[in-house]
Amino acid sequence: ELNFGCPHGMSERGMGSAMGQVPDYTCMVTEWVKEATSLPVIVKLTPNVTSITPPARAAVKGGADALSLINTINSIMGVDLETLVPHPNVNGLAAHGGYCGPAVKPIALNMVSELARDSEVNIPISGIGGISTWRDATEFLLLGATTVQVCTAVMHYGYRIVEDLIDGLSNYLDDKGFTSVRDIIGLSVPRVTDWGNLDLNYHTVARIDHAKCIQCNLCHIACEDGAHQCIDFTTINGKRFPIVDEPECVGCNLCYLVCPSPGCISMVRLDEGNQPLTWRELMARA
Ligand SMILES: Cc1cc2nc3c(=O)[nH]c(=O)nc-3n(C[C@H](O)[C@H](O)[C@H](O)COP(=O)(O)O)c2cc1C
Ligand code: SF4
Ligand code: SF4
């Protein structure tokens, strides 16, 4: 595996992400390594790029047998408010480190799925980034990873968690009636598309089940200050409850996300009888 993703220490010396950020270098060095070995060559990509596609295609062009992603993300963790020194630091002087663990999983899933959808990337993909449970691993497989790798979680809990991942995945496969892990690879990839292909006429609104409402008002505050000011109040049996002004609701989900009472707010689809219409179709008509 060629580490074209290390974001600090190596990149400053022309290695690591300095390779993965320049597609021409990615291709050239992959070619060199392929010439020098008969071993399978995996190119490990950096997420510190605007688009993961050019370096991935460059690795394919250079003859890579597989891709792995993601390596860590340039980051400063915070600042000590007493000493004013940022973390991480060496003897009081900070330089960016590499962010990893659960917070990077959504970024990694997106990049893996982008490559799984790319017809020019027709080699296996090893998914990495924030995997700590069998569910995480399964999500990577469903979005097109053919293998997965775990770093932070093993550093934290030890190699024993790999057994938990295997047990959980195995139970999931049994429950769903799959006979092999290969059967689930990429099953969710067709469910990912570009924004321009989404149905503009798909309309949902928030609906509140007052029997489950604890009157905390979090939904009202969220909609009032962060969304579309469309949660009003109504009085039921002398108590004040929030109610959604549905014609004004844009279905942004914010109230649903902040509500602490399970099942209290549902996002409900409104069937307005409109045919599906995507942005691409709309522009084609214009
Ligand atoms: C302390 C530490 C050291 C790492 N060293 C390497 C390394 O030498 N080579 C490499 O390709 N990736 C290295 N990584 C990146 C991981 O392999 C992995 O790509 C990244 O941490 C994301 O996965 P995770 O969320 O499971 O940790 C390192 C990560 C950490 C946290
Ligand atoms: S879905 Fe968004 S716009 Fe609709 S009520 Fe909730 S917060 Fe307001
Ligand atoms: S956030 Fe949920 S529980 Fe709280 S007032 Fe709104 S609907 Fe009721």
CSV table of N, CA and C and ligand atoms in Angstrom, one decimal, residues 208-210 212-220 231 233 241-242 255 258-261 264-265, ligand 3:
chain,number,residue,atom,x,y,z
A,208,ILE,N,-46.4,16.9,14.2
A,208,ILE,CA,-46.1,16.7,15.6
A,208,ILE,C,-47.2,15.9,16.2
A,209,ASP,N,-46.8,14.8,16.9
A,209,ASP,CA,-47.8,13.9,17.7
A,209,ASP,C,-47.9,14.5,19.1
A,210,HIS,N,-48.9,15.2,19.4
A,210,HIS,CA,-49.0,15.9,20.7
A,210,HIS,C,-49.1,14.9,21.8
A,212,LYS,N,-47.1,12.6,22.3
A,212,LYS,CA,-45.7,12.3,22.7
A,212,LYS,C,-44.9,13.6,23.0
A,213,CYS,N,-45.5,14.7,22.9
A,213,CYS,CA,-44.8,16.0,23.1
A,213,CYS,C,-44.7,16.3,24.6
A,214,ILE,N,-43.4,16.7,24.9
A,214,ILE,CA,-43.2,17.1,26.3
A,214,ILE,C,-43.1,18.6,26.5
A,215,GLN,N,-43.5,19.3,25.5
A,215,GLN,CA,-43.6,20.8,25.5
A,215,GLN,C,-42.3,21.5,25.9
A,216,CYS,N,-41.2,21.0,25.4
A,216,CYS,CA,-39.9,21.6,25.7
A,216,CYS,C,-39.6,22.8,24.8
A,217,ASN,N,-40.4,22.9,23.7
A,217,ASN,CA,-40.2,24.1,22.8
A,217,ASN,C,-39.0,24.1,21.9
A,218,LEU,N,-38.2,23.1,22.0
A,218,LEU,CA,-36.9,23.1,21.2
A,218,LEU,C,-37.2,23.2,19.7
A,219,CYS,N,-38.3,22.5,19.3
A,219,CYS,CA,-38.7,22.6,17.9
A,219,CYS,C,-39.0,24.0,17.5
A,220,HIS,N,-39.8,24.7,18.3
A,220,HIS,CA,-40.2,26.1,18.0
A,220,HIS,C,-38.9,27.0,17.9
A,231,ILE,N,-43.4,27.1,13.1
A,231,ILE,CA,-44.0,26.4,14.2
A,231,ILE,C,-44.7,27.4,15.1
A,233,PHE,N,-48.1,28.0,18.0
A,233,PHE,CA,-48.6,27.3,19.2
A,233,PHE,C,-50.1,27.1,19.1
A,241,PHE,N,-49.1,23.7,23.0
A,241,PHE,CA,-48.4,22.8,22.2
A,241,PHE,C,-47.9,23.4,20.9
A,242,PRO,N,-46.8,23.0,20.4
A,242,PRO,CA,-46.3,23.5,19.1
A,242,PRO,C,-47.1,22.9,18.0
A,255,CYS,N,-36.4,20.6,13.1
A,255,CYS,CA,-37.2,20.3,14.3
A,255,CYS,C,-37.2,18.8,14.6
A,258,VAL,N,-34.0,18.0,16.4
A,258,VAL,CA,-33.7,18.5,17.8
A,258,VAL,C,-34.8,18.0,18.8
A,259,CYS,N,-35.8,17.4,18.3
A,259,CYS,CA,-36.9,16.9,19.3
A,259,CYS,C,-36.4,15.8,20.1
A,260,PRO,N,-36.4,15.9,21.5
A,260,PRO,CA,-35.9,14.9,22.3
A,260,PRO,C,-36.8,13.7,22.6
A,261,SER,N,-38.1,13.8,22.1
A,261,SER,CA,-39.1,12.8,22.4
A,261,SER,C,-39.2,11.8,21.2
A,264,CYS,N,-42.0,11.7,18.2
A,264,CYS,CA,-43.0,12.8,18.4
A,264,CYS,C,-43.1,13.6,17.1
A,265,ILE,N,-42.0,13.9,16.5
A,265,ILE,CA,-42.1,14.6,15.2
A,265,ILE,C,-41.8,13.6,14.1
B,3,SF4,S1,-39.2,19.4,20.4
B,3,SF4,FE1,-40.6,17.7,20.4
B,3,SF4,S2,-41.2,17.4,22.5
B,3,SF4,FE2,-40.2,19.4,22.4
B,3,SF4,S3,-42.0,20.8,22.1
B,3,SF4,FE3,-41.3,20.3,20.1
B,3,SF4,S4,-42.5,18.5,19.5
B,3,SF4,FE4,-42.7,18.7,21.7
